[in-house]
Amino acid sequence: MTEDGMPRTVAVAWGVAEFPQRGPKRELSHEGIVDAAIEIADAEGLDAVTMQRVAASFGFTTMALYRYIASKDELHRLMLDAALRTEDVGGVPDDDWRAGLLAWAGLLAGCYRRHPWVLELPVDSDLLIMPNNMRVVDAGLRALRTLPTSPEEKLGVIVGCTVLVRGFAGVMDEITGYSSATVAAIREVATAARFPHLAPLVASGAYFGAPQEAAPDDDLGPDLRFALETFLDGVAARAAAGPPPVAEDAAPASPREAYERAEGAWRDAVATRKAAEQRVKELHRREAEAQRARDAAKELMRAAEKLERQRAREQGG
């Protein structure tokens, strides 16, 4: 915390943190250090970002870096906010709220694509009051200028879109791809008789995470665009119908509470999917074991029949 009670990371992000009195002032700055760390993370991943590595990129000792950045955690938080820095937010249209919000969501999707390491960092309360995050939220609210609903509900729409974009980016980041041999084997066993509704997706490759072809200038892609369009259909219907009556003693959820609920629901869905995938793998393993046991039993039966025939011939001779 700073002397006025502001979290130090937030103060650094806003440029109001006290500048070091000693050390290499001309060569180092908070912004330069964060940019160098992002460059390393983009090229080699988040694990490659260490205080020593970043300091070495400037030709200074780690101790010199600590005069500007208090810890690795603080560096990560500053990197997370700086990753949202983009000049494109000023170009988000505000004359059509649907088109504007889809363009805004495309900026977020592009950020996750350029900086996939962002998904490894937790989102805490400090991020909500850091400059680049607030600038992005402001651009989203501007995109919703023509949506006939309250500012609080517009903020809820922003939260919902953010969770969708981050959720899709997280799922796609977890999909590592399957070998052609694995895909061929699953296609062979995942027949229409077993999975009548899933089999067409297995045959097309969509079930294995094969991306659908998107336009060169489409940052969203068909799948995320469909999810967002469906979500916005609900927003439009809600705006047209007006908000439902609220009990006088019911306090509205804060933006942070709404985000945490949506984030929790997404994480539960991911956990459920992973558990289902693990269950499928276990069933495939048991099926393979049963098949091997069956084949062994067949071989044993054939050997027994062969031995019986041989004995019959010997007795007949």
mmCIF file of C-alpha atoms in Angstrom, residues 45-206:
data_model
loop_
_atom_site.group_PDB
_atom_site.id
_atom_site.type_symbol
_atom_site.label_atom_id
_atom_site.label_comp_id
_atom_site.label_asym_id
_atom_site.label_seq_id
_atom_site.Cartn_x
_atom_site.Cartn_y
_atom_site.Cartn_z
ATOM 1 C CA GLY A 45 5.904 -18.241 -22.156
ATOM 2 C CA LEU A 46 5.183 -16.913 -18.688
ATOM 3 C CA ASP A 47 7.581 -19.308 -16.919
ATOM 4 C CA ALA A 48 10.487 -17.638 -18.731
ATOM 5 C CA VAL A 49 9.687 -14.299 -17.055
ATOM 6 C CA THR A 50 11.870 -13.914 -13.982
ATOM 7 C CA MET A 51 13.157 -10.781 -12.305
ATOM 8 C CA GLN A 52 16.700 -11.863 -13.151
ATOM 9 C CA ARG A 53 15.854 -12.456 -16.813
ATOM 10 C CA VAL A 54 14.111 -9.108 -17.212
ATOM 11 C CA ALA A 55 16.943 -7.245 -15.460
ATOM 12 C CA ALA A 56 19.492 -8.968 -17.691
ATOM 13 C CA SER A 57 17.661 -7.731 -20.789
ATOM 14 C CA PHE A 58 18.589 -4.191 -19.690
ATOM 15 C CA GLY A 59 22.072 -5.148 -18.571
ATOM 16 C CA PHE A 60 21.311 -4.487 -14.892
ATOM 17 C CA THR A 61 21.281 -6.584 -11.745
ATOM 18 C CA THR A 62 18.100 -8.029 -10.280
ATOM 19 C CA MET A 63 18.456 -5.673 -7.311
ATOM 20 C CA ALA A 64 18.237 -2.680 -9.652
ATOM 21 C CA LEU A 65 14.928 -4.018 -10.956
ATOM 22 C CA TYR A 66 13.524 -4.389 -7.426
ATOM 23 C CA ARG A 67 13.836 -0.616 -6.971
ATOM 24 C CA TYR A 68 11.041 -0.308 -9.535
ATOM 25 C CA ILE A 69 9.022 -3.534 -9.224
ATOM 26 C CA ALA A 70 8.461 -4.911 -5.725
ATOM 27 C CA SER A 71 7.944 -8.576 -6.647
ATOM 28 C CA LYS A 72 7.290 -11.046 -9.422
ATOM 29 C CA ASP A 73 3.586 -11.027 -8.512
ATOM 30 C CA GLU A 74 3.492 -7.262 -8.961
ATOM 31 C CA LEU A 75 5.197 -7.629 -12.334
ATOM 32 C CA HIS A 76 2.576 -10.188 -13.379
ATOM 33 C CA ARG A 77 -0.283 -7.844 -12.414
ATOM 34 C CA LEU A 78 1.283 -4.986 -14.353
ATOM 35 C CA MET A 79 1.811 -7.274 -17.348
ATOM 36 C CA LEU A 80 -1.838 -8.331 -17.223
ATOM 37 C CA ASP A 81 -3.055 -4.732 -17.339
ATOM 38 C CA ALA A 82 -0.499 -3.722 -19.981
ATOM 39 C CA ALA A 83 -1.583 -6.630 -22.210
ATOM 40 C CA LEU A 84 -4.943 -4.864 -22.557
ATOM 41 C CA ARG A 85 -3.247 -1.741 -23.870
ATOM 42 C CA THR A 86 -4.345 -1.097 -27.421
ATOM 43 C CA GLU A 87 -5.099 1.932 -29.568
ATOM 44 C CA ASP A 88 -7.963 0.120 -31.286
ATOM 45 C CA VAL A 89 -10.490 0.741 -28.495
ATOM 46 C CA GLY A 90 -11.020 4.250 -29.842
ATOM 47 C CA GLY A 91 -12.318 2.777 -33.088
ATOM 48 C CA VAL A 92 -15.093 0.671 -31.550
ATOM 49 C CA PRO A 93 -18.359 1.810 -33.218
ATOM 50 C CA ASP A 94 -21.071 3.227 -30.988
ATOM 51 C CA ASP A 95 -23.987 3.730 -33.410
ATOM 52 C CA ASP A 96 -25.125 0.057 -33.274
ATOM 53 C CA TRP A 97 -24.720 -1.606 -29.881
ATOM 54 C CA ARG A 98 -24.568 -5.176 -31.251
ATOM 55 C CA ALA A 99 -21.967 -4.395 -33.901
ATOM 56 C CA GLY A 100 -20.030 -2.287 -31.419
ATOM 57 C CA LEU A 101 -19.953 -4.955 -28.743
ATOM 58 C CA LEU A 102 -18.901 -7.671 -31.211
ATOM 59 C CA ALA A 103 -16.057 -5.422 -32.362
ATOM 60 C CA TRP A 104 -15.131 -4.803 -28.728
ATOM 61 C CA ALA A 105 -15.164 -8.561 -27.984
ATOM 62 C CA GLY A 106 -12.908 -9.060 -31.010
ATOM 63 C CA LEU A 107 -10.321 -6.789 -29.380
ATOM 64 C CA LEU A 108 -10.337 -8.973 -26.256
ATOM 65 C CA ALA A 109 -10.084 -12.162 -28.331
ATOM 66 C CA GLY A 110 -7.137 -10.667 -30.212
ATOM 67 C CA CYS A 111 -5.437 -9.826 -26.915
ATOM 68 C CA TYR A 112 -5.721 -13.440 -25.708
ATOM 69 C CA ARG A 113 -4.455 -14.696 -29.057
ATOM 70 C CA ARG A 114 -1.416 -12.386 -29.029
ATOM 71 C CA HIS A 115 -0.717 -12.948 -25.321
ATOM 72 C CA PRO A 116 -1.915 -16.478 -24.414
ATOM 73 C CA TRP A 117 0.023 -16.351 -21.124
ATOM 74 C CA VAL A 118 -2.626 -13.898 -19.848
ATOM 75 C CA LEU A 119 -4.899 -16.903 -19.238
ATOM 76 C CA GLU A 120 -2.404 -18.267 -16.692
ATOM 77 C CA LEU A 121 -2.715 -15.209 -14.449
ATOM 78 C CA PRO A 122 -5.522 -14.857 -11.888
ATOM 79 C CA VAL A 123 -7.863 -11.889 -12.163
ATOM 80 C CA ASP A 124 -7.985 -10.062 -8.838
ATOM 81 C CA SER A 125 -9.742 -6.941 -7.610
ATOM 82 C CA ASP A 126 -6.728 -4.714 -8.360
ATOM 83 C CA LEU A 127 -7.173 -5.308 -12.109
ATOM 84 C CA LEU A 128 -10.635 -3.725 -12.015
ATOM 85 C CA ILE A 129 -9.187 -0.327 -11.051
ATOM 86 C CA MET A 130 -6.089 -0.359 -13.247
ATOM 87 C CA PRO A 131 -5.942 2.080 -16.189
ATOM 88 C CA ASN A 132 -5.941 -0.166 -19.242
ATOM 89 C CA ASN A 133 -8.680 -2.414 -17.895
ATOM 90 C CA MET A 134 -10.837 0.626 -17.093
ATOM 91 C CA ARG A 135 -10.145 2.056 -20.560
ATOM 92 C CA VAL A 136 -11.303 -1.183 -22.173
ATOM 93 C CA VAL A 137 -14.448 -1.294 -20.013
ATOM 94 C CA ASP A 138 -15.168 2.336 -20.906
ATOM 95 C CA ALA A 139 -14.890 1.458 -24.613
ATOM 96 C CA GLY A 140 -17.324 -1.431 -24.097
ATOM 97 C CA LEU A 141 -19.833 0.856 -22.400
ATOM 98 C CA ARG A 142 -19.471 3.338 -25.249
ATOM 99 C CA ALA A 143 -20.232 0.525 -27.699
ATOM 100 C CA LEU A 144 -23.465 -0.091 -25.761
ATOM 101 C CA ARG A 145 -24.506 3.566 -25.964
ATOM 102 C CA THR A 146 -27.634 2.775 -28.001
ATOM 103 C CA LEU A 147 -28.733 -0.221 -25.889
ATOM 104 C CA PRO A 148 -31.943 0.867 -24.107
ATOM 105 C CA THR A 149 -31.090 -0.321 -20.618
ATOM 106 C CA SER A 150 -29.510 0.985 -17.414
ATOM 107 C CA PRO A 151 -25.764 1.642 -16.982
ATOM 108 C CA GLU A 152 -25.632 -1.126 -14.362
ATOM 109 C CA GLU A 153 -27.116 -3.660 -16.781
ATOM 110 C CA LYS A 154 -24.751 -2.510 -19.513
ATOM 111 C CA LEU A 155 -21.886 -3.258 -17.145
ATOM 112 C CA GLY A 156 -23.405 -6.715 -16.619
ATOM 113 C CA VAL A 157 -23.394 -7.254 -20.398
ATOM 114 C CA ILE A 158 -19.702 -6.307 -20.459
ATOM 115 C CA VAL A 159 -18.994 -8.857 -17.711
ATOM 116 C CA GLY A 160 -20.912 -11.572 -19.548
ATOM 117 C CA CYS A 161 -19.083 -10.952 -22.826
ATOM 118 C CA THR A 162 -15.740 -10.917 -21.030
ATOM 119 C CA VAL A 163 -16.433 -14.309 -19.450
ATOM 120 C CA LEU A 164 -17.475 -15.768 -22.824
ATOM 121 C CA VAL A 165 -14.369 -14.490 -24.612
ATOM 122 C CA ARG A 166 -12.000 -15.557 -21.838
ATOM 123 C CA GLY A 167 -13.762 -18.925 -21.518
ATOM 124 C CA PHE A 168 -13.424 -19.699 -25.234
ATOM 125 C CA ALA A 169 -9.789 -18.587 -25.210
ATOM 126 C CA GLY A 170 -9.092 -20.816 -22.196
ATOM 127 C CA VAL A 171 -10.718 -23.883 -23.751
ATOM 128 C CA MET A 172 -8.899 -23.419 -27.063
ATOM 129 C CA ASP A 173 -5.627 -22.941 -25.198
ATOM 130 C CA GLU A 174 -6.151 -26.263 -23.367
ATOM 131 C CA ILE A 175 -6.792 -28.208 -26.569
ATOM 132 C CA THR A 176 -3.389 -29.515 -27.596
ATOM 133 C CA GLY A 177 -4.547 -31.448 -30.635
ATOM 134 C CA TYR A 178 -4.635 -35.154 -31.327
ATOM 135 C CA SER A 179 -2.471 -37.266 -33.565
ATOM 136 C CA SER A 180 -3.932 -38.435 -36.853
ATOM 137 C CA ALA A 181 -3.748 -42.021 -35.588
ATOM 138 C CA THR A 182 -5.801 -41.150 -32.499
ATOM 139 C CA VAL A 183 -8.399 -39.295 -34.564
ATOM 140 C CA ALA A 184 -8.663 -42.213 -36.983
ATOM 141 C CA ALA A 185 -9.083 -44.688 -34.114
ATOM 142 C CA ILE A 186 -11.807 -42.638 -32.417
ATOM 143 C CA ARG A 187 -13.649 -42.180 -35.708
ATOM 144 C CA GLU A 188 -13.656 -45.933 -36.112
ATOM 145 C CA VAL A 189 -15.156 -46.660 -32.685
ATOM 146 C CA ALA A 190 -17.408 -43.582 -32.335
ATOM 147 C CA THR A 191 -20.007 -44.926 -34.720
ATOM 148 C CA ALA A 192 -23.471 -43.559 -35.376
ATOM 149 C CA ALA A 193 -24.884 -46.624 -33.665
ATOM 150 C CA ARG A 194 -23.118 -45.720 -30.427
ATOM 151 C CA PHE A 195 -23.346 -41.940 -30.605
ATOM 152 C CA PRO A 196 -26.068 -41.014 -33.109
ATOM 153 C CA HIS A 197 -25.918 -37.286 -32.339
ATOM 154 C CA LEU A 198 -22.175 -36.926 -31.735
ATOM 155 C CA ALA A 199 -20.911 -39.072 -34.616
ATOM 156 C CA PRO A 200 -21.361 -36.360 -37.304
ATOM 157 C CA LEU A 201 -19.181 -33.963 -35.279
ATOM 158 C CA VAL A 202 -16.549 -36.675 -34.831
ATOM 159 C CA ALA A 203 -16.603 -37.363 -38.571
ATOM 160 C CA SER A 204 -16.245 -33.656 -39.449
ATOM 161 C CA GLY A 205 -13.397 -33.130 -36.963
ATOM 162 C CA ALA A 206 -15.232 -30.449 -34.988
#
